[in-house]
mmCIF file of C-alpha atoms in Angstrom:
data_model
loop_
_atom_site.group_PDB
_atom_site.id
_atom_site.type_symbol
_atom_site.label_atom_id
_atom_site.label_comp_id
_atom_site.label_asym_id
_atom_site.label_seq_id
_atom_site.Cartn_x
_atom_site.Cartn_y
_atom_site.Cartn_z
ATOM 1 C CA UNK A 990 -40.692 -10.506 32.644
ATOM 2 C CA UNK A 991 -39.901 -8.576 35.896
ATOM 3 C CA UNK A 992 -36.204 -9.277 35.458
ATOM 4 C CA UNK A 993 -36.254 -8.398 31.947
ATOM 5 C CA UNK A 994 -37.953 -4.882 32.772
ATOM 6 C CA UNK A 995 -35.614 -4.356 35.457
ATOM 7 C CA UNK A 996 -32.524 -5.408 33.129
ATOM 8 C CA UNK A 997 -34.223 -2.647 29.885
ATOM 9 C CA UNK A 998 -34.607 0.213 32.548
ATOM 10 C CA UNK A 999 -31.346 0.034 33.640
ATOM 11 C CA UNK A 1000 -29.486 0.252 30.304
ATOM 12 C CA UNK A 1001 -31.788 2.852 29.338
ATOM 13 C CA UNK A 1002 -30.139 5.640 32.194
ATOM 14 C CA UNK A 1003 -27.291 6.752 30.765
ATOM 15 C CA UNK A 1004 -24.941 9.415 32.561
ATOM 16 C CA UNK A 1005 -24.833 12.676 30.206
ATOM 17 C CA UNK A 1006 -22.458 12.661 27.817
ATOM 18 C CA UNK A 1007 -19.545 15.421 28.926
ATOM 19 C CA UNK A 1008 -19.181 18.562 26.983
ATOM 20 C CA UNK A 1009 -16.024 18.425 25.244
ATOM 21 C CA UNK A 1010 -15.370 14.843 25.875
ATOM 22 C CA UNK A 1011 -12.606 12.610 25.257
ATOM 23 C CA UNK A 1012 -12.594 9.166 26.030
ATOM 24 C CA UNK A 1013 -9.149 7.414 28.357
ATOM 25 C CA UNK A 1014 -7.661 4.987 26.639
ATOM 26 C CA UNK A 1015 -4.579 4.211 29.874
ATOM 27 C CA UNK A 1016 -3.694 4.658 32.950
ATOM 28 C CA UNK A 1017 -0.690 3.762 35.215
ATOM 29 C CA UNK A 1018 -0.195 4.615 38.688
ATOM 30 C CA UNK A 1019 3.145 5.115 39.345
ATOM 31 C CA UNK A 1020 2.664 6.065 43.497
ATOM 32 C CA UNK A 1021 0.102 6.658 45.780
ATOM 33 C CA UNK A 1022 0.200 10.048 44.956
ATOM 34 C CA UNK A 1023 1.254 10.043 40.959
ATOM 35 C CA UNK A 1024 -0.333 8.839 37.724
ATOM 36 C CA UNK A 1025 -0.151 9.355 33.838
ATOM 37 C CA UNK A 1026 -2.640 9.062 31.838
ATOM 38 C CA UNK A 1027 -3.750 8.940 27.606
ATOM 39 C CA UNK A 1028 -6.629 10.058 26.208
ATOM 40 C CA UNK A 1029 -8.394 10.213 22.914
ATOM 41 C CA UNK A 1030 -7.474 13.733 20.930
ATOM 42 C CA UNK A 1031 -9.506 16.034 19.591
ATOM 43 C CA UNK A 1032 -9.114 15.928 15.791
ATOM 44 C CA UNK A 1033 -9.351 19.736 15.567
ATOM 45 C CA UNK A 1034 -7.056 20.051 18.552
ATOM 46 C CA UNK A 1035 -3.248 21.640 17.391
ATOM 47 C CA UNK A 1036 -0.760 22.753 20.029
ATOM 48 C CA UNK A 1037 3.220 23.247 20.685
ATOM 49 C CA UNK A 1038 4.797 21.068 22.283
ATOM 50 C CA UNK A 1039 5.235 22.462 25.966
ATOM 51 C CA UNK A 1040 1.685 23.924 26.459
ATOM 52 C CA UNK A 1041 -1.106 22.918 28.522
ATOM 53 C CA UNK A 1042 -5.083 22.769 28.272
ATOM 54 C CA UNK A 1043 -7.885 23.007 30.928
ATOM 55 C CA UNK A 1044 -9.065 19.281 31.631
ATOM 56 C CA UNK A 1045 -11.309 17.746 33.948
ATOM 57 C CA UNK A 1046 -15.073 16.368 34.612
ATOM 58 C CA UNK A 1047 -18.135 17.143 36.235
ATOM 59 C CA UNK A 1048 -18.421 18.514 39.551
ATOM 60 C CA UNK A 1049 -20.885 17.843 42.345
ATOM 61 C CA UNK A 1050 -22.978 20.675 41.028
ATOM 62 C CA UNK A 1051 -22.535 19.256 37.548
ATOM 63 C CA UNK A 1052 -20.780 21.992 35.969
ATOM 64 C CA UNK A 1053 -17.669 21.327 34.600
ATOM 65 C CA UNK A 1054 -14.868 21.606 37.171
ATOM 66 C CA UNK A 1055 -11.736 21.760 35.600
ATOM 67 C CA UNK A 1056 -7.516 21.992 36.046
ATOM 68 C CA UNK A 1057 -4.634 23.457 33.703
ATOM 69 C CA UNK A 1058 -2.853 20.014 33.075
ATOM 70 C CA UNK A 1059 0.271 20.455 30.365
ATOM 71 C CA UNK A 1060 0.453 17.835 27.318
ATOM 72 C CA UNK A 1061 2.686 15.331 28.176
ATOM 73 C CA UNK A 1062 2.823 13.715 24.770
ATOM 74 C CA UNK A 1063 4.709 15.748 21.962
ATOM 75 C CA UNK A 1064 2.312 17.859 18.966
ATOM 76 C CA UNK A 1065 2.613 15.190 16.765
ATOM 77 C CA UNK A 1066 1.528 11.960 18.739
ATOM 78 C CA UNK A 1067 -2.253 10.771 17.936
ATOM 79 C CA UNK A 1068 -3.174 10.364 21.981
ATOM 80 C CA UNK A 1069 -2.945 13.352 24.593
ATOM 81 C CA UNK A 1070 -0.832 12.093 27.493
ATOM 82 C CA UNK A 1071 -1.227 13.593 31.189
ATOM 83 C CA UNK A 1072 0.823 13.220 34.247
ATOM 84 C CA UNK A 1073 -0.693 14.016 37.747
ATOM 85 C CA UNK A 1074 -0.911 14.438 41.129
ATOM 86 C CA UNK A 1075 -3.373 12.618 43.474
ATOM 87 C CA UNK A 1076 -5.217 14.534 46.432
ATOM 88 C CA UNK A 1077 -7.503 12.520 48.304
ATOM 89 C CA UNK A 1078 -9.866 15.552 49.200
ATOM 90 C CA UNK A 1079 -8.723 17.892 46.219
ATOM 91 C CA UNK A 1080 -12.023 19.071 44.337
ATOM 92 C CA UNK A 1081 -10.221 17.186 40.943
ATOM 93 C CA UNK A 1082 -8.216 14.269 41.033
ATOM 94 C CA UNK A 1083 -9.769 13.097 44.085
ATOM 95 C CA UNK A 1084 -12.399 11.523 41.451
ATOM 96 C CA UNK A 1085 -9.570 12.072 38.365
ATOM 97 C CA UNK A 1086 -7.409 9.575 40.275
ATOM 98 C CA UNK A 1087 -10.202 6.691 40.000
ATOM 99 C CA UNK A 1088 -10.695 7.166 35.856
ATOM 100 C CA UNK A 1089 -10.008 3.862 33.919
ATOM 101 C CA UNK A 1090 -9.955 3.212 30.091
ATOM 102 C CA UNK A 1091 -13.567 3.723 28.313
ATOM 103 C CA UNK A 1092 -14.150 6.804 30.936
ATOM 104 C CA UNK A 1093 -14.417 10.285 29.728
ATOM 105 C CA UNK A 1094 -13.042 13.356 30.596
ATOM 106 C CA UNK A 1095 -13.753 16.844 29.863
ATOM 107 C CA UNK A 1096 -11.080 18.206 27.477
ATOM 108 C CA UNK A 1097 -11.125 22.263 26.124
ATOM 109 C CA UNK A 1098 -9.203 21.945 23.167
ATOM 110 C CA UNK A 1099 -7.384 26.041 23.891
ATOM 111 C CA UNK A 1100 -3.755 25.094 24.619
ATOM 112 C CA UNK A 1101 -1.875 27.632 25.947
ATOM 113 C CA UNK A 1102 1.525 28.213 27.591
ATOM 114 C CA UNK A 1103 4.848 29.791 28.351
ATOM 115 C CA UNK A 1104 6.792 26.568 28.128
ATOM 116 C CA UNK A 1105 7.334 26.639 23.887
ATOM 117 C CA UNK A 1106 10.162 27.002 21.704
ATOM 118 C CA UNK A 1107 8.814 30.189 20.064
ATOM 119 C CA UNK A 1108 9.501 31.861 23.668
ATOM 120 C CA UNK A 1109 13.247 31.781 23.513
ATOM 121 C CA UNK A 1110 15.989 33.379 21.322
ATOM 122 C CA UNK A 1111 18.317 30.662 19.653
ATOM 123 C CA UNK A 1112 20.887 28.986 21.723
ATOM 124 C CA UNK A 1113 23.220 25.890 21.915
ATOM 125 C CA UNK A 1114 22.245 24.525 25.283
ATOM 126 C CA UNK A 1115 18.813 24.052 26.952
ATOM 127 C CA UNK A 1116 18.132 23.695 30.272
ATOM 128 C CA UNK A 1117 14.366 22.168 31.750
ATOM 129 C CA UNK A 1118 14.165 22.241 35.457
ATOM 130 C CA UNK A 1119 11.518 20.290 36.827
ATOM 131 C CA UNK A 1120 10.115 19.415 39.974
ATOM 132 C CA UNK A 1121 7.177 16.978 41.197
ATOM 133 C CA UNK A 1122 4.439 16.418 37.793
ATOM 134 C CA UNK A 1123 6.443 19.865 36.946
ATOM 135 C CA UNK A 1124 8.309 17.169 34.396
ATOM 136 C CA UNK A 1125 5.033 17.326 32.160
ATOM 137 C CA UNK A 1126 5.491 19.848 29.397
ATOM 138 C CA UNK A 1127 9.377 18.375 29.290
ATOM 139 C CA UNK A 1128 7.716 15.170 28.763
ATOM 140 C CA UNK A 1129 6.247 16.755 25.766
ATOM 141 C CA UNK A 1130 9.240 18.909 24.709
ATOM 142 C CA UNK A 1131 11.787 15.599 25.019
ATOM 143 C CA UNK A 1132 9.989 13.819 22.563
ATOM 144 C CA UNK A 1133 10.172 17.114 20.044
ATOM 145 C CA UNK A 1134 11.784 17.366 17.121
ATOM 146 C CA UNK A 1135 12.084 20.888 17.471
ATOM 147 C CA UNK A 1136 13.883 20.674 20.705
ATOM 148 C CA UNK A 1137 17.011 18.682 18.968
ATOM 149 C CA UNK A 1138 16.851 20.927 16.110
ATOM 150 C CA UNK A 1139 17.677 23.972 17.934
ATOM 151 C CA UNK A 1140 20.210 22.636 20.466
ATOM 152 C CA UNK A 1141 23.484 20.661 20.709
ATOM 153 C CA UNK A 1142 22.482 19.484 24.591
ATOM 154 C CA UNK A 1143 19.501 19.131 26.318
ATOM 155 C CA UNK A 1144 19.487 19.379 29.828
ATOM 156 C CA UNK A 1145 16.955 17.986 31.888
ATOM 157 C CA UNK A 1146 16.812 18.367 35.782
ATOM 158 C CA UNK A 1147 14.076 16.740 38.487
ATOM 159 C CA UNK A 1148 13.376 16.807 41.911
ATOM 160 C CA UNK A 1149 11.518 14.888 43.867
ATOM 161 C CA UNK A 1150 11.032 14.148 47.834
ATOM 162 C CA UNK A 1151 11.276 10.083 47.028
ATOM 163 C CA UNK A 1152 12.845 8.153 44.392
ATOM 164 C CA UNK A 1153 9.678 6.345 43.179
ATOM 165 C CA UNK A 1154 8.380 9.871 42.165
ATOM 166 C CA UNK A 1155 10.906 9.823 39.879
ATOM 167 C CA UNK A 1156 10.239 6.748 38.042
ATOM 168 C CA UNK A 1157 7.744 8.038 35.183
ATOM 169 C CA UNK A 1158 10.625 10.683 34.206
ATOM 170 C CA UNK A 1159 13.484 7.889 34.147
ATOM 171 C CA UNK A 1160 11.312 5.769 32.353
ATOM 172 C CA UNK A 1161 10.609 7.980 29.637
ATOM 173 C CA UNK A 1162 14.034 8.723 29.307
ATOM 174 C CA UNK A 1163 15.189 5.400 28.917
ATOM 175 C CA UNK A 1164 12.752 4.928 26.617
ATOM 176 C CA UNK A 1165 13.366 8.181 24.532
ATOM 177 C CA UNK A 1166 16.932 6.362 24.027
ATOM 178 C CA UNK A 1167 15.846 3.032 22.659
ATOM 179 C CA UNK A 1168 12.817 4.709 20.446
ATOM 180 C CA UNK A 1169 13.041 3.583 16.766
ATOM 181 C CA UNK A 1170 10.743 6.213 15.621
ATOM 182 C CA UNK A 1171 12.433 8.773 17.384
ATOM 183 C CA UNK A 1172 15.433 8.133 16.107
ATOM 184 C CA UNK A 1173 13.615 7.890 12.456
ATOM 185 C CA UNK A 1174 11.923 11.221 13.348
ATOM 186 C CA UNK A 1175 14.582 13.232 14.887
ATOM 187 C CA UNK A 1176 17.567 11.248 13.326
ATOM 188 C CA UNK A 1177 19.855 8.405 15.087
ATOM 189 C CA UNK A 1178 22.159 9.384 17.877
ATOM 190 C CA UNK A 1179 19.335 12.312 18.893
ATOM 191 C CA UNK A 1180 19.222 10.872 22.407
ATOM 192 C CA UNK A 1181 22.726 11.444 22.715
ATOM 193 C CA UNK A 1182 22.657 15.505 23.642
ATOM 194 C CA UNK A 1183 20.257 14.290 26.564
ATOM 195 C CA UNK A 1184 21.934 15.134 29.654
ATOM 196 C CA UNK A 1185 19.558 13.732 32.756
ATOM 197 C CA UNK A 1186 20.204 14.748 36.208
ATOM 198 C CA UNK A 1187 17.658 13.780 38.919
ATOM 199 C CA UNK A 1188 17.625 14.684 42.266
ATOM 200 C CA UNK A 1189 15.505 13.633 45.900
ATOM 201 C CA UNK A 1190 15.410 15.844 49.093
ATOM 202 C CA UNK A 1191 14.192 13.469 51.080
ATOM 203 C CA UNK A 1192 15.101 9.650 50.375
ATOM 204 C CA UNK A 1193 18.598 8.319 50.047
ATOM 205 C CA UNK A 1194 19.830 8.504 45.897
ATOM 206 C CA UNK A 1195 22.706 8.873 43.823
ATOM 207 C CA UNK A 1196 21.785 12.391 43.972
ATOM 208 C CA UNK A 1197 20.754 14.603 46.789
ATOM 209 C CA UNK A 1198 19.838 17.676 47.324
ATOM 210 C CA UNK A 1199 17.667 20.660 45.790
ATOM 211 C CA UNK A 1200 18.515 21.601 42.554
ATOM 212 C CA UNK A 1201 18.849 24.861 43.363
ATOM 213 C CA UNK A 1202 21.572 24.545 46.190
ATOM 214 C CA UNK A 1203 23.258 21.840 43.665
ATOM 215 C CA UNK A 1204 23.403 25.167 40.829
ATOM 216 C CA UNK A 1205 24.251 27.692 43.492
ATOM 217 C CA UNK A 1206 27.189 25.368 44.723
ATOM 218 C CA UNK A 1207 28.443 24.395 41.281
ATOM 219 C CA UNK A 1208 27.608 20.431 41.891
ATOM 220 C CA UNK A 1209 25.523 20.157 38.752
ATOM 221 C CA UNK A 1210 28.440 21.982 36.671
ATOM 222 C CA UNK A 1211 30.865 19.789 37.829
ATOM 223 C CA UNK A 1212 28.811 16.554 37.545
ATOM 224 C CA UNK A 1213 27.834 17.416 33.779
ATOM 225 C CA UNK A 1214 31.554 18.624 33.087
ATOM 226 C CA UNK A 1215 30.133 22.287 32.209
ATOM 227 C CA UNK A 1216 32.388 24.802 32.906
ATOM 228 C CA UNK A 1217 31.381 28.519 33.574
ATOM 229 C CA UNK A 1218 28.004 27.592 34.350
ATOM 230 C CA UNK A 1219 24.638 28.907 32.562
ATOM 231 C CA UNK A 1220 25.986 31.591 29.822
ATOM 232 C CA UNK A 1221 23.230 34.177 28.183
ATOM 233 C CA UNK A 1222 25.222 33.841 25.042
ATOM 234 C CA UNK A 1223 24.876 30.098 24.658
ATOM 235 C CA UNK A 1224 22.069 28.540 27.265
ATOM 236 C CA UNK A 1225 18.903 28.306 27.389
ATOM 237 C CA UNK A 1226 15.957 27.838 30.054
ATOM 238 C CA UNK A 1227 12.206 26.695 31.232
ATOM 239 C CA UNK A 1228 11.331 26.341 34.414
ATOM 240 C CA UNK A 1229 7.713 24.533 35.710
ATOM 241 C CA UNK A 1230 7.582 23.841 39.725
ATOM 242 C CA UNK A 1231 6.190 25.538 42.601
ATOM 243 C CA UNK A 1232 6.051 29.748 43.117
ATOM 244 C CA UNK A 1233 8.824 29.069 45.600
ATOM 245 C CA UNK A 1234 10.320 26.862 43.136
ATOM 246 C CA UNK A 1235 10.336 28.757 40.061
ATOM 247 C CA UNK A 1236 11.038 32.006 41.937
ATOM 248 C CA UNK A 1237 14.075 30.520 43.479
ATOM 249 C CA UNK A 1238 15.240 29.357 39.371
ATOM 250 C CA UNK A 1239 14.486 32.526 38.033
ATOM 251 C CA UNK A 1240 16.738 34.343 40.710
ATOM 252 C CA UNK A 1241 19.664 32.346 39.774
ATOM 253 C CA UNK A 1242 19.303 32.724 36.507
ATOM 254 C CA UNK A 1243 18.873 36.267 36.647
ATOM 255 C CA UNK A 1244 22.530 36.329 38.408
ATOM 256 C CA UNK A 1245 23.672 34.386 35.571
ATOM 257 C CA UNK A 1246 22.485 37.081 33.087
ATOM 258 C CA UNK A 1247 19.460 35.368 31.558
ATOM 259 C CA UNK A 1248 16.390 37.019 30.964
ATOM 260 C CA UNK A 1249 12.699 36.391 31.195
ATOM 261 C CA UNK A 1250 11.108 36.133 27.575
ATOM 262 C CA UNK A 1251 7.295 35.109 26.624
ATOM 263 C CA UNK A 1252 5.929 34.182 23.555
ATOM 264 C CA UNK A 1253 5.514 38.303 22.173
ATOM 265 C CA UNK A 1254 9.032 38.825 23.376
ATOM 266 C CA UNK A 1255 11.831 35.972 23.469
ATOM 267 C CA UNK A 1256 14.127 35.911 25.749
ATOM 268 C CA UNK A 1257 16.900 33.810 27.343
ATOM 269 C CA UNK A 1258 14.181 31.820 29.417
ATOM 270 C CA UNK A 1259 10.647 31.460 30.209
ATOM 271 C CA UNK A 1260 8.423 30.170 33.394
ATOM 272 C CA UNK A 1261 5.029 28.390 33.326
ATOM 273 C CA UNK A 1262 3.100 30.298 35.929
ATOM 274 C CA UNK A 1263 -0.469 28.197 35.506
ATOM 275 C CA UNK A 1264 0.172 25.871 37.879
ATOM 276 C CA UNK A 1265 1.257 27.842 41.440
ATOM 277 C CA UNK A 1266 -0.516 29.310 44.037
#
């Protein structure tokens, strides 16, 4: 009977259910310091592809202590897919990193964001420069139908210290070319005006260098056969790194003749600010 009692009052503590909660259903860690993750998603919850939402879980204090994390998984996929860092004493995802399937997080179904089609005027060519988990909301925008709609070439650019931090965003890639329902959504040969250049600063690759130098030097022109570089008449831009990062992008595509645009006034192209600082 003691064992039985003991067994009863364990079950019966529960932790608290989260406010907003949505249950994980994967997880894959790609590096010591990266991992993706897919949760359950709201059914209420509708957002643009590109935009991001305040997730997280309970603090120390338990009160909700919570991140701006952009949807990785396109508006009209059934899951809500997440790509992050790992720091071992950050407040966050030095307890998000340990979350496994059947866990829940704490979800606030508001998505905003500067990183949305709505943002810029039309154009024939867009550009997403990425570095780090910057790839995120191009994760999201890839996978758009939207995004093939409105332009002949998409061109997608990510840099990363090692080459294993690029692995999730050559991964989807390859697997955004071999998608059936992709190619049923969007229409066959879609994957074709995907133009992927990656890029370390650290560790030996095909590619190396800052994206930046590479685009003030004229090596990514010349590798993707563009010639005359970024054009306000024709390109198109988003930008999601670090405030050195995307202050550095916006610069050079200021020289080009681009302009800044948000979603009340569209421009040539637009900057998530939500994560810097």
């Amino acid at each position: 009977m003691t064992e039985m009692k003991s067994v009863t009052e364990a079950t019966a503590v529960k932790a608290p259910t989260l406010p907003d909660a949505q249950t994980v259903t994967d997880v894959k860690h790609w590096t010591d310091s990266l991992f993706s993750f897919r949760v359950s998603r709201p059914a209420s919850l509708r957002f643009r592809s590109g935009e991001f939402v305040m997730i997280g879980l309970l603090g120390d204090n338990g009160k909700p202590l919570l991140r701006a994390y952009s949807i990785a998984s396109p508006a009209w996929d059934e899951e809500l897919e997440f790509y992050s860092i790992k720091v071992q004493d950050g407040p966050l995802t030095s307890k998000l990193q340990h979350i496994k399937p059947g866990d829940q997080i704490i979800l606030r179904p508001k998505p905003v964001g500067t990183l949305v089609h709505d943002a810029l005027l039309p154009g024939k060519r867009i550009w997403f420069f990425a570095t780090g988990t910057g790839f995120a909301p191009f994760a999201s925008l890839l996978r758009e139908p939207q995004t093939y709609e409105d332009y002949d070439e998409v061109v997608i650019t990510h840099t990363c210290r090692e080459v294993a931090d690029l692995e999730y965003g050559r991964q989807l890639i390859e697997e955004i070319r071999q998608d059936e329902l992709l190619a049923e959504l969007i229409g066959e040969g879609f994957a074709d005006k995907i133009r992927y250049y990656p890029t370390t600063t650290r560790e030996e690759s095909p590619r190396m260098g800052r994206i930046t130098d590479l685009l003030k030097d004229g090596t990514v022109f010349a590798d993707l056969g563009i010639e005359g570089g970024i054009k306000p008449e024709t390109d198109r831009a988003m930008v999601c790194g670090s405030l050195a990062f995307n202050h550095d992008i916006k610069a050079i595509l200021e020289e080009f003749g681009l302009r800044e645009g948000a979603n009340s006034d569209p421009k040539e192209f637009v900057i998530e600010k939500a994560f810097v600082g």
